[in-house]
Short mmCIF file of C-alpha atoms in Angstrom, two decimals:
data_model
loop_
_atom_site.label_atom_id
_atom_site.label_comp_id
_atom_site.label_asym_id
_atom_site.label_seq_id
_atom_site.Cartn_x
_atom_site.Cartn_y
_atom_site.Cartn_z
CA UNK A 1 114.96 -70.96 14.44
CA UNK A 2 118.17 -68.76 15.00
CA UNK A 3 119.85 -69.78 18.61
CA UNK A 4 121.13 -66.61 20.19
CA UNK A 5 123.96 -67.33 22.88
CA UNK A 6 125.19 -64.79 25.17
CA UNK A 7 128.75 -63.43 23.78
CA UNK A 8 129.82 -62.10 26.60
CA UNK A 9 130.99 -63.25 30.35
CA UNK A 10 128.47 -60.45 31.81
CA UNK A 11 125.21 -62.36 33.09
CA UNK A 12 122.26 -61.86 31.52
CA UNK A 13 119.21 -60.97 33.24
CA UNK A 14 115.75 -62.04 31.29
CA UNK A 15 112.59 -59.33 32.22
CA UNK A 16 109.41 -61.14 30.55
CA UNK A 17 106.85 -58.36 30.85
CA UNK A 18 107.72 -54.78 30.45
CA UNK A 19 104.34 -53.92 32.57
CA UNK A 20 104.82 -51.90 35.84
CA UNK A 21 106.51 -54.78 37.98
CA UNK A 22 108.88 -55.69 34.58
CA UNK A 23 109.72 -51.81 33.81
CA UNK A 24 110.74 -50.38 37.37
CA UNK A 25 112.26 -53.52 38.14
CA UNK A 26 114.37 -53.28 34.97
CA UNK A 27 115.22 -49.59 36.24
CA UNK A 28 115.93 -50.31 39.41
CA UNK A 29 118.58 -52.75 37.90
CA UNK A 30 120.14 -50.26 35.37
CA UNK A 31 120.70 -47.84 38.75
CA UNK A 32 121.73 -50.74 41.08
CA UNK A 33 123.89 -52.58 38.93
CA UNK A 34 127.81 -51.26 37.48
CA UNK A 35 127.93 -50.83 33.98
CA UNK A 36 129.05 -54.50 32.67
CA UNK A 37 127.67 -56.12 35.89
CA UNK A 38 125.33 -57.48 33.38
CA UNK A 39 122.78 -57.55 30.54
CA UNK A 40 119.04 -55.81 31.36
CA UNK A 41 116.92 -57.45 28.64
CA UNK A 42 113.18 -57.06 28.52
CA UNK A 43 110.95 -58.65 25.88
CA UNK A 44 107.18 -57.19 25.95
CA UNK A 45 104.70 -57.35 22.51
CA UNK A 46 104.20 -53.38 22.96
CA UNK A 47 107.30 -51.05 23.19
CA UNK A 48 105.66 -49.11 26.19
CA UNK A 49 104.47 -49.67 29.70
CA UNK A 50 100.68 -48.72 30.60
CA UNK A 51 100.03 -47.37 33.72
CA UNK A 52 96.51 -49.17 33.75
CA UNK A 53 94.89 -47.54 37.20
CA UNK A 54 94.80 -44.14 34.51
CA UNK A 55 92.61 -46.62 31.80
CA UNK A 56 89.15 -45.19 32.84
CA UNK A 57 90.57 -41.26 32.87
CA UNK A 58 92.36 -41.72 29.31
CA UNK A 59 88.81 -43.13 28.44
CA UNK A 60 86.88 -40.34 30.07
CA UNK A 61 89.51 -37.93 27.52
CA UNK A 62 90.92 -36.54 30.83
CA UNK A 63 94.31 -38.05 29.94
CA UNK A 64 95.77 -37.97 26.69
CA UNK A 65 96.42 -41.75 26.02
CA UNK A 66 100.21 -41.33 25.74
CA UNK A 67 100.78 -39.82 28.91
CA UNK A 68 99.28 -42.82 30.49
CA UNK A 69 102.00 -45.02 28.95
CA UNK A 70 105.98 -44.91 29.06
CA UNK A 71 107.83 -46.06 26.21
CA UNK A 72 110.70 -48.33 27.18
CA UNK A 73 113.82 -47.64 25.31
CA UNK A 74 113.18 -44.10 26.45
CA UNK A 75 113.58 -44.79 29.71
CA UNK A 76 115.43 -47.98 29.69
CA UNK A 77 118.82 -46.95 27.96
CA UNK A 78 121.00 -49.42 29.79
CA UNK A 79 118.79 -52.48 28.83
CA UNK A 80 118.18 -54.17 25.81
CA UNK A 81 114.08 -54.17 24.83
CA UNK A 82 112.90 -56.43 22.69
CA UNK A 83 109.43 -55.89 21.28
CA UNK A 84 107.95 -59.58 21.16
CA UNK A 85 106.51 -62.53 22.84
CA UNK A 86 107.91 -65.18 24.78
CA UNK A 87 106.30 -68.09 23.96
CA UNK A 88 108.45 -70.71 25.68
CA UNK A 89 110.37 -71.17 28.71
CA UNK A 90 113.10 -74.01 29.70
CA UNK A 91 114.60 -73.09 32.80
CA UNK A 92 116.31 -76.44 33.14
CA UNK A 93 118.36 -75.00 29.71
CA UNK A 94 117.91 -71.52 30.86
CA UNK A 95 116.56 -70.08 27.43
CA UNK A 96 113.56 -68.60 26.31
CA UNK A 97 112.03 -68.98 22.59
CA UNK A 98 111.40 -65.69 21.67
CA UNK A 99 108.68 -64.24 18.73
CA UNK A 100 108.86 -61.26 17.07
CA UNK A 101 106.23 -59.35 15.55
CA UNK A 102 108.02 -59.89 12.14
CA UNK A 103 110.47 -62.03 11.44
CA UNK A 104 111.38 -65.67 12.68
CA UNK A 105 111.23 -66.76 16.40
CA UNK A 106 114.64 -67.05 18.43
CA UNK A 107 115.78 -68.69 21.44
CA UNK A 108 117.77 -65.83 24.49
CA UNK A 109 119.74 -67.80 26.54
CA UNK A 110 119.87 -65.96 29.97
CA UNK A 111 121.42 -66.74 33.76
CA UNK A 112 118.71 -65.01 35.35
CA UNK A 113 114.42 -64.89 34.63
CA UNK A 114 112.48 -62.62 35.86
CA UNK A 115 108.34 -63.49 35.56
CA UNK A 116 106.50 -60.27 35.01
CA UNK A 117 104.30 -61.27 32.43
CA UNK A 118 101.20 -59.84 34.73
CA UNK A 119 98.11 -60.68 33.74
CA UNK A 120 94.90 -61.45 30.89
CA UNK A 121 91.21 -60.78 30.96
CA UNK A 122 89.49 -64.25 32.76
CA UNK A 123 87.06 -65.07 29.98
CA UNK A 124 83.57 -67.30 30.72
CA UNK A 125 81.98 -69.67 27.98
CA UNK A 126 79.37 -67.28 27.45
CA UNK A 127 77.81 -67.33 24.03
CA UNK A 128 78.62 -64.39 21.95
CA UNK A 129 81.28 -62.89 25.05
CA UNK A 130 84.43 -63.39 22.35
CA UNK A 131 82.30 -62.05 20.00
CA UNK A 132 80.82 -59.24 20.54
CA UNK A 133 82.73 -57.57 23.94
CA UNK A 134 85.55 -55.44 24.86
CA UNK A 135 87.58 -55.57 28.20
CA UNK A 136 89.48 -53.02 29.42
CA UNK A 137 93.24 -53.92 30.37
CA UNK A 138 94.87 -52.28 27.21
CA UNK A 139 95.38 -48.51 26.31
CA UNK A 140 93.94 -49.14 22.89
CA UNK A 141 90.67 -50.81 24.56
CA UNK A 142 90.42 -47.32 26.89
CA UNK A 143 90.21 -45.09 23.64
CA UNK A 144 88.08 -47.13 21.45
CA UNK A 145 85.43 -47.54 24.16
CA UNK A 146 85.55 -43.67 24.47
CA UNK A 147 85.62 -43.21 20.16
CA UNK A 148 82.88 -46.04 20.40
CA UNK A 149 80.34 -44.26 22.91
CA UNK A 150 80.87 -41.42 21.13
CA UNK A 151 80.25 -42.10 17.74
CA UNK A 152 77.21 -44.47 19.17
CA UNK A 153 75.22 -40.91 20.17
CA UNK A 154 76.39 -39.13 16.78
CA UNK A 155 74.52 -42.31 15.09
CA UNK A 156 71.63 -42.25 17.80
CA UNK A 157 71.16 -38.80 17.11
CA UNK A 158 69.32 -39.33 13.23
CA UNK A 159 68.19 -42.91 13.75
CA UNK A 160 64.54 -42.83 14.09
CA UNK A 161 63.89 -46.75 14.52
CA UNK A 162 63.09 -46.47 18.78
CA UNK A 163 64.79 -49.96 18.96
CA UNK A 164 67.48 -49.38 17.19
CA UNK A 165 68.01 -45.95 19.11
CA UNK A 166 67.39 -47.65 22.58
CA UNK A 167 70.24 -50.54 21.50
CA UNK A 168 72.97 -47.47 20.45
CA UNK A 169 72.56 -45.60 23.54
CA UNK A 170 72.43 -49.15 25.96
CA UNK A 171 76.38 -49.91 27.53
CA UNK A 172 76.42 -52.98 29.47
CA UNK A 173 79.96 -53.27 32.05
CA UNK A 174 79.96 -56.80 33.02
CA UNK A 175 82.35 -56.46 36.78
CA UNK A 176 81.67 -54.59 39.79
CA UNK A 177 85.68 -54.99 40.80
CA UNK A 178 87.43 -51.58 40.74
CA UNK A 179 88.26 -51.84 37.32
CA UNK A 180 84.46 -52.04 36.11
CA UNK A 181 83.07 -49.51 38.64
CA UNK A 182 85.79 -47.08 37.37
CA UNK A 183 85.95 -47.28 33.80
CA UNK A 184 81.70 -47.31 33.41
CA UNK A 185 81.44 -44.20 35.95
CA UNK A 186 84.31 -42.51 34.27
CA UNK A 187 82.87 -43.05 30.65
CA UNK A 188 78.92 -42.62 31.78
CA UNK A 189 80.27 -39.26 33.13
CA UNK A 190 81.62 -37.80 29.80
CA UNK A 191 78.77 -39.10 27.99
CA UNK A 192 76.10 -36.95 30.02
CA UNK A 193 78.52 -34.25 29.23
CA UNK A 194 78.46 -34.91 25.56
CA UNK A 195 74.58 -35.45 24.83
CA UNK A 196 74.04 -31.83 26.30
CA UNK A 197 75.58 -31.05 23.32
CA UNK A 198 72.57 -32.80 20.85
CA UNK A 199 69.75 -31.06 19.99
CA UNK A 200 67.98 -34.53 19.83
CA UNK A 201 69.28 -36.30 22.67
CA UNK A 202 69.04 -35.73 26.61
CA UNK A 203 70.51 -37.69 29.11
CA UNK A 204 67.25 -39.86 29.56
CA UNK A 205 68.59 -41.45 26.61
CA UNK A 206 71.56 -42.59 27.56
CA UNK A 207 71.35 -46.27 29.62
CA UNK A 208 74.56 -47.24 31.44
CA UNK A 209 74.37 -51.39 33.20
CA UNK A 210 76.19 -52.31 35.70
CA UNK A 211 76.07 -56.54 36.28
CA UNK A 212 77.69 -58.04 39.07
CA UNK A 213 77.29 -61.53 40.26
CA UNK A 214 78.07 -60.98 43.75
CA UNK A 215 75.46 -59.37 46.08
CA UNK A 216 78.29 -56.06 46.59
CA UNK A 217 80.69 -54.04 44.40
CA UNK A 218 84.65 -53.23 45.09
CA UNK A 219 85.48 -55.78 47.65
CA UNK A 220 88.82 -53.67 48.53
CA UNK A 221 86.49 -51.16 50.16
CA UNK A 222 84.03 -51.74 53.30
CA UNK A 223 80.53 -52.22 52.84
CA UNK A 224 79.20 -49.15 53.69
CA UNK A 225 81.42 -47.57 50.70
CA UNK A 226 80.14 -50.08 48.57
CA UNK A 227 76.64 -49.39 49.17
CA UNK A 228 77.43 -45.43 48.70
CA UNK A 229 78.84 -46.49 45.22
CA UNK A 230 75.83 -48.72 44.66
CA UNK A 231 73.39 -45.75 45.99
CA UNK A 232 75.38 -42.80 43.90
CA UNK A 233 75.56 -44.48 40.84
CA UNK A 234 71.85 -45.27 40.53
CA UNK A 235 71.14 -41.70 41.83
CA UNK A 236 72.89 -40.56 38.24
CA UNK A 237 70.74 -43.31 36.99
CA UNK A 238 72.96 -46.57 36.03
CA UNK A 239 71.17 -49.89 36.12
CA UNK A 240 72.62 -51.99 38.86
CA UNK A 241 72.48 -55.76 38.73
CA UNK A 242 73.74 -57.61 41.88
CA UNK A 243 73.81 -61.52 42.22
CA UNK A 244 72.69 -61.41 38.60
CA UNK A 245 75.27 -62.92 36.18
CA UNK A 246 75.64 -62.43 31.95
CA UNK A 247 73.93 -65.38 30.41
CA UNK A 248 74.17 -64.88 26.49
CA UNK A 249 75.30 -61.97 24.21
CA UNK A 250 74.73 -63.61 21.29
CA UNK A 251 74.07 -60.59 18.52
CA UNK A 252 74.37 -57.91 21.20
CA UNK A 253 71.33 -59.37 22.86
CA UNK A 254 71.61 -59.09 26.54
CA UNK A 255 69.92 -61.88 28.56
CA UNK A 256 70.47 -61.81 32.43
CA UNK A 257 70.06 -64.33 35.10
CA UNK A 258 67.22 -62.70 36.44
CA UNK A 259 65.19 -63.18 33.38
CA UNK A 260 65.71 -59.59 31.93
CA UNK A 261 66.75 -59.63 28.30
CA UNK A 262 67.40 -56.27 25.83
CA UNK A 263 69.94 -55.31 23.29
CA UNK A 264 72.69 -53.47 23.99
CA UNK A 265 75.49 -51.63 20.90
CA UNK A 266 78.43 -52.13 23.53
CA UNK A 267 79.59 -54.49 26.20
CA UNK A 268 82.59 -54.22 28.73
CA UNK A 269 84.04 -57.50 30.56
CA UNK A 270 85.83 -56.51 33.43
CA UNK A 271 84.63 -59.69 35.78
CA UNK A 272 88.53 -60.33 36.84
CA UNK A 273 91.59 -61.59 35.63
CA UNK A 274 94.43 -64.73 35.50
CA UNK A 275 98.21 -64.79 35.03
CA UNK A 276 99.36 -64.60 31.56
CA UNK A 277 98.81 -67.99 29.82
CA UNK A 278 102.39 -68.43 28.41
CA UNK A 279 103.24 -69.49 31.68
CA UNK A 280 101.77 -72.73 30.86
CA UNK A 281 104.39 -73.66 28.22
CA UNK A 282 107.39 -73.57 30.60
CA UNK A 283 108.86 -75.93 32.97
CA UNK A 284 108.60 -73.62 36.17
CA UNK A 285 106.30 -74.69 38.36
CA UNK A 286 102.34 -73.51 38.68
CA UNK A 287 99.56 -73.39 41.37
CA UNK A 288 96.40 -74.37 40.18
CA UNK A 289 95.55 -71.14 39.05
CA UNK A 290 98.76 -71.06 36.48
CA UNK A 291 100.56 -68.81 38.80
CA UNK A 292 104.41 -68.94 38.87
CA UNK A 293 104.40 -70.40 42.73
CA UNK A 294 106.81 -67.54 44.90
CA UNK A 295 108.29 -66.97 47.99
CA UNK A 296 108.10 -64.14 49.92
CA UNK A 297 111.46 -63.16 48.98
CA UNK A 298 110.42 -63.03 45.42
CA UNK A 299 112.36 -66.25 44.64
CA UNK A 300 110.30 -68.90 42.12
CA UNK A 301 110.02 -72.33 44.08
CA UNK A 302 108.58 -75.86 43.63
CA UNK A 303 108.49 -79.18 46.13
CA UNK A 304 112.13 -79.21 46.40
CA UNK A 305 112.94 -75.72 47.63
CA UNK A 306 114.28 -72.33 45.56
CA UNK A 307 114.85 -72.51 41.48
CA UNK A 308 117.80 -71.02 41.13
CA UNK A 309 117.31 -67.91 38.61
CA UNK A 310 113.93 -67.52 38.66
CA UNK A 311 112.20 -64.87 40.22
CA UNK A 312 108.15 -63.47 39.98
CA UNK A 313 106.17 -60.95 41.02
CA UNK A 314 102.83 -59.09 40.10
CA UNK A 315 99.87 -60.51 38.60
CA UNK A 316 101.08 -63.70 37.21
CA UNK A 317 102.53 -64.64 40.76
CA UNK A 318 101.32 -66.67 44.09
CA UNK A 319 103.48 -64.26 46.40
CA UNK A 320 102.97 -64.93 50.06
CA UNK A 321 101.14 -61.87 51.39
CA UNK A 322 103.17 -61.66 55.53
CA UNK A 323 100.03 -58.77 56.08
CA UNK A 324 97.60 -61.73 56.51
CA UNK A 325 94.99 -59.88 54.36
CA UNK A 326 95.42 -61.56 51.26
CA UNK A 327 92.88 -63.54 49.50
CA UNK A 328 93.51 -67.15 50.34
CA UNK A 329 97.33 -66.07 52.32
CA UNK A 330 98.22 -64.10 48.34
CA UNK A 331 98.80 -60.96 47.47
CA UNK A 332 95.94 -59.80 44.88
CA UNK A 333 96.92 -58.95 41.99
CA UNK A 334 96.27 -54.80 42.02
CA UNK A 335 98.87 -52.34 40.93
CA UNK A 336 99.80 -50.99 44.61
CA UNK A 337 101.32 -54.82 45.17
CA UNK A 338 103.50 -54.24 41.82
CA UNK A 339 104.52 -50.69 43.33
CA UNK A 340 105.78 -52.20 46.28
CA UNK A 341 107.21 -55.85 44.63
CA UNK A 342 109.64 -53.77 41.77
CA UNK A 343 112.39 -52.43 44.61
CA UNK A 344 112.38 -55.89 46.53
CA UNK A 345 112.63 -57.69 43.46
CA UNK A 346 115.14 -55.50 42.02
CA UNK A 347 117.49 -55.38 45.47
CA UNK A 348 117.42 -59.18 45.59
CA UNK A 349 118.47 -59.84 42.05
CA UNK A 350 121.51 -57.18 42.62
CA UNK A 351 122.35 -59.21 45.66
CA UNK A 352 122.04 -62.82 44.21
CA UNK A 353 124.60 -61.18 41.10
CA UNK A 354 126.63 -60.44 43.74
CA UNK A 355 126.92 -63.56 45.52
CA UNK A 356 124.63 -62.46 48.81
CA UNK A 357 121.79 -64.37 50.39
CA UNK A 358 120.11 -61.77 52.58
CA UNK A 359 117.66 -61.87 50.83
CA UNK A 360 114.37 -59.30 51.53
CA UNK A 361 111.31 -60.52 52.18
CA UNK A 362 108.38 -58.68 50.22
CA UNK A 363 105.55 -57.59 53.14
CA UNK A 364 103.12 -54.87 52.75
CA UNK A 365 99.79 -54.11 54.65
CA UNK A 366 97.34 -51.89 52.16
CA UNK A 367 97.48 -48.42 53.31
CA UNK A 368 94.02 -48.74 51.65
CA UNK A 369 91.97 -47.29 47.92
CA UNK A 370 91.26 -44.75 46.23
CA UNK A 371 89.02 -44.36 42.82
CA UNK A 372 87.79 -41.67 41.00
CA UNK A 373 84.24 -42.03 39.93
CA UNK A 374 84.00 -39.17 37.14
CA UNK A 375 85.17 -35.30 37.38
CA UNK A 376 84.96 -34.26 41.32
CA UNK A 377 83.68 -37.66 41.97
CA UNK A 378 85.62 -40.15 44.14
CA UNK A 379 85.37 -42.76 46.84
CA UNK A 380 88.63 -43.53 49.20
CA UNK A 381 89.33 -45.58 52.58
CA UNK A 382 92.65 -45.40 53.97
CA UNK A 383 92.42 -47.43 57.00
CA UNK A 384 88.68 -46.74 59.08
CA UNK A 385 89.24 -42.81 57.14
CA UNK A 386 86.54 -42.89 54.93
CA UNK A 387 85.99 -40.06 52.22
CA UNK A 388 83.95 -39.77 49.53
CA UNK A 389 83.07 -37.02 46.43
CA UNK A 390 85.35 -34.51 45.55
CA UNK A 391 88.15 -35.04 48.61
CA UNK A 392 88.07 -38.44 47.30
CA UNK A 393 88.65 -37.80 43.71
CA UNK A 394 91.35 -35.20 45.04
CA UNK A 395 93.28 -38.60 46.82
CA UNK A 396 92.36 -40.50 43.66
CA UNK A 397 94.58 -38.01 41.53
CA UNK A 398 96.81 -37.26 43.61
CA UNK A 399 98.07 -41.08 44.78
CA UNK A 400 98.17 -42.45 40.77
CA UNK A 401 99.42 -39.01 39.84
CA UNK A 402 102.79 -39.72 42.03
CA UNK A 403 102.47 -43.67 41.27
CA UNK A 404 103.17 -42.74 37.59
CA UNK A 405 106.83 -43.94 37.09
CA UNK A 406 109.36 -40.70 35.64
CA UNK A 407 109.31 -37.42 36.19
CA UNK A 408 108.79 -36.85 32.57
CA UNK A 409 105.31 -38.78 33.12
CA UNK A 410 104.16 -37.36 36.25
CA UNK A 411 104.68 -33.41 34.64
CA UNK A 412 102.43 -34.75 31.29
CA UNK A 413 99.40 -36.35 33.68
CA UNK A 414 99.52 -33.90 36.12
CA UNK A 415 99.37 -30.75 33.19
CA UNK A 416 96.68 -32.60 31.62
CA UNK A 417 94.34 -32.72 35.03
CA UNK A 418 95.33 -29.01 35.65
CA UNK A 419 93.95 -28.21 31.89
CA UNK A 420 90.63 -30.44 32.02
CA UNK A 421 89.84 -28.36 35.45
CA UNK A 422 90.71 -24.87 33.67
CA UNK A 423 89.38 -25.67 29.98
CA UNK A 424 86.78 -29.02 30.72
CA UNK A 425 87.51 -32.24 29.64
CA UNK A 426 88.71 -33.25 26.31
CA UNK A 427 85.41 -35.58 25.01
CA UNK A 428 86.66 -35.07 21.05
CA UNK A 429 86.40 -38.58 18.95
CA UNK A 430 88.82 -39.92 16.07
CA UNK A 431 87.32 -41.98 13.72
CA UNK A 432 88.56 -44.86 11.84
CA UNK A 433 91.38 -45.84 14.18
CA UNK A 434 90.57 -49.16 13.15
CA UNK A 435 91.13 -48.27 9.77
CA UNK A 436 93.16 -45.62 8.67
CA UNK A 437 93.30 -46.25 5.09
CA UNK A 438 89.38 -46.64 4.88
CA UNK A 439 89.39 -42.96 3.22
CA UNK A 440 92.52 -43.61 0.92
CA UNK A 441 90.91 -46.69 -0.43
CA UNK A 442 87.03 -45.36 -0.92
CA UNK A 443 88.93 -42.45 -3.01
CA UNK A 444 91.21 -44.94 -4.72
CA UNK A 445 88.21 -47.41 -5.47
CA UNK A 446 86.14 -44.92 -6.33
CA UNK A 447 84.50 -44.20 -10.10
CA UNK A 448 84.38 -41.50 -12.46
CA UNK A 449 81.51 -39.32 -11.64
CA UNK A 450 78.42 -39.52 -13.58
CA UNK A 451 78.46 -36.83 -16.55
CA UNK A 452 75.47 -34.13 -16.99
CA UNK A 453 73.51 -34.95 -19.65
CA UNK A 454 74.78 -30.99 -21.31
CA UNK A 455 78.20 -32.81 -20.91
CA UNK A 456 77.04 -35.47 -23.07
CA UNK A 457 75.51 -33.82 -25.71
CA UNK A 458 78.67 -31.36 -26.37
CA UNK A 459 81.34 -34.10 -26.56
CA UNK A 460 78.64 -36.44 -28.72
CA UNK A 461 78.62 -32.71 -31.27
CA UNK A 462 81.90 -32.91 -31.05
CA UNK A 463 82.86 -36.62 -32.08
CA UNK A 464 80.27 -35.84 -34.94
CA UNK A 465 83.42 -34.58 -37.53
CA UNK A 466 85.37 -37.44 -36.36
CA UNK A 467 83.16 -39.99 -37.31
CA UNK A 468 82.21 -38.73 -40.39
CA UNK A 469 85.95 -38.56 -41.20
CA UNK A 470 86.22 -42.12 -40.42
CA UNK A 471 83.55 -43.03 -42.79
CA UNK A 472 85.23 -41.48 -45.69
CA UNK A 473 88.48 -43.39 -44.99
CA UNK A 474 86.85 -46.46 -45.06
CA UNK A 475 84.60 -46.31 -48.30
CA UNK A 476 87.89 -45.32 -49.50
CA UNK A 477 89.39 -48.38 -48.39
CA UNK A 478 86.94 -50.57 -49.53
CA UNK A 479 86.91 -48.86 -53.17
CA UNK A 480 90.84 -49.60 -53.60
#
């Protein structure tokens, strides 16, 4: 393992996660901090940052997936990005063991950590959930569910088997958070556009399920939203499950506390999240939930007091929410926390650099939600202001639309909502993402083509003057 020591006197400052809390905070630094102050250097597995609140619009093909993410070394100039994991963490030695995606693992030594590692899909022992679903954190999850749903009524289309038909056309979302309620009414949306466009299909077809194992959907909202969302989406004719949980999935075989059982050709998990699990092999110190434990002030802390040079935020933290309205005294772990964590974190880092300890505590009461629900759909509740349909899907597009971090960003989203509403949405498919060489190889692989039997006949006439030439050599032969 190469050991990489920091060759300079400037301080280095260690972003794990270039996410939304890792990226702006990592900005923030570059404008806050004097050139030489010290070394910006984030370390993320994917070279961009992914704005996830646009997942269900880049899966709807209202966003083109690239505009929903921000690659990092164009906008980071001043810091160093490395594209890898972390996979260990000593803080007493202050140095992280870094992996590449090629080459051999490396240790960073760094004066400064910074936890922004956010979060993974929380997974349940389900038989045939790791399998056979697909969650929906991840930019390239968001456009194979749409290339997936797509193809699935291209394939419905000329199977006649009824069973086989009903499984293509059957998309189970497992999560009635915000995440699930957006990405299956964003995606059910563009498929009802897309099977008016099948001279064998109609939307009767098509059967979106929503299963949710609490008896209401989008706790952030109040309950008479929720029931609205409940009431609208079965009006456009999703199956709602509530207090019913996922039993088994073996073989894309849907069986359902409730005793219901069918087959279904896709299945969604979005039934919540936990911090990153390379937390666990560190020495900082976790709540029982492997959180990074926080102050409000962003500073990492365990029974004695502070850890000096380690700070968290986001997903993969317990931060102290001051509002009171946090789920058991937290913040939860949504992007509009991460907005508002980046500048304190950032500010508090320049001052501990610079020897201060005025340190700003992190307090935010939610303004409230917004989510869009499919094309001039929406539900929003700032405060007791409730709205719902298209004023709501106006709030929806206009709050994320400004949340975006960079100008450069913002211009790219916003063009691509103002050409959906003046040319429709973009519901096209790509096939073989998965595998790109798939028609390289079939060609390469493939063999000579059959010849007519005409073919045959001419070059068997003409081998006929050959042979009989090679005859007479030999009886020569043989006679000398």
């Amino acid at each position: 393992m190469a050991l990489i020591r920091n060759s300079t006197l400037r301080p280095r400052i260690l972003v794990v996660g270039g996410g939304y809390l890792g990226f702006v905070t990592a900005r923030r630094l570059q404008k806050s901090l004097d050139r030489g102050e010290a070394t910006i250097t984030v370390v993320d597995p994917n070279p961009y940052m992914t704005y996830q609140p646009l997942l269900p619009e880049v899966a709807a093909g209202s966003i083109e997936p690239r505009h929903a993410v921000i690659p990092l070394r164009r906008h980071l100039r001043r810091s160093e990005v490395v594209t890898g994991k972390v996979t260990r963490i000593s803080h007493a030695d202050r140095h992280a063991v870094i992996e590449p995606e090629l080459g051999e693992p490396f240790e960073l030594d760094y004066d400064h950590i910074v936890l922004a590692s956010g979060s993974v899909p929380r997974t349940l022992p389900i038989p045939g959930l790791a399998e056979e679903a697909i969650s929906f954190k991840r930019i390239e999850e968001a456009v194979a569910l749409r290339d997936r749903i797509l193809s699935r009524l291209d394939d419905a289309a000329v199977i006649e088997d009824d069973a086989e038909r009903r499984k293509a056309l059957t998309f189970v979302f497992v999560g009635g958070g915000f995440a699930g309620i957006e990405s299956l009414a964003e995606l059910e949306d563009m498929a009802r556009q897309a099977v008016a466009r099948y001279d064998t299909l109609t939307e009767a077809d098509l059967r979106f399920v929503l299963i949710e194992a609490m008896a209401r959907v989008m706790p952030e909202v109040g309950e008479a939203q929720a029931r609205w969302v409940v009431e609208s989406l079965r009006a456009r004719g999703v199956d709602v499950y509530l207090e019913t949980f996922l039993q088994d999935c073996t073989n894309k075989h849907i069986k359902l506390s409730n005793g219901e059982e069918f087959d279904a050709d896709t299945i969604v998990w979005n039934a919540g999240v936990k911090a990153n699990p390379l937390l666990i092999d560190s020495d900082l110190p976790l709540d029982d939930r492997g959180r990074i434990r926080a102050r409000a002030d962003l500073r990492v802390e365990d029974d004695n007091g502070v850890v000096e040079g380690a700070w968290a935020a986001g997903d993969n933290a317990a931060v102290p929410d001051l509002s009171g309205g946090g789920v058991g005294g937290f913040c939860v772990p949504n992007a509009q926390h991460a907005v508002r964590q980046a500048p304190v974190l950032a500010g508090n880092i320049t001052k501990a650099l610079r020897g201060g300890s005025d340190f700003v505590q992190y307090s935010h009461k939610s303004i409230g939600t917004v989510a869009g629900l499919g094309v001039y759909k929406g539900v929003a509740q700032i405060g007791s202001f409730e709205a719902r349909g298209i004023l709501a899907w106006a709030m929806h597009r206009g709050y994320h639309g400004m949340a975006v971090p960079t100008i450069e960003r913002k211009v790219r989203v916003f063009a691509n909502w103002f050409l959906g509403i003046l040319l429709g949405r973009d519901d096209s498919q790509l096939v073989d993402l998965a595998e790109p060489r798939k028609a390289f190889a079939e060609a390469a692989d493939s063999k000579p083509l059959p010849k007519k039997p005409e073919a045959k006949a001419a070059e068997a006439k003409k081998s006929e003057p050959k042979k009989a030439e090679a005859k007479v050599k030999e009886a020569a032969a043989r006679a000398s």
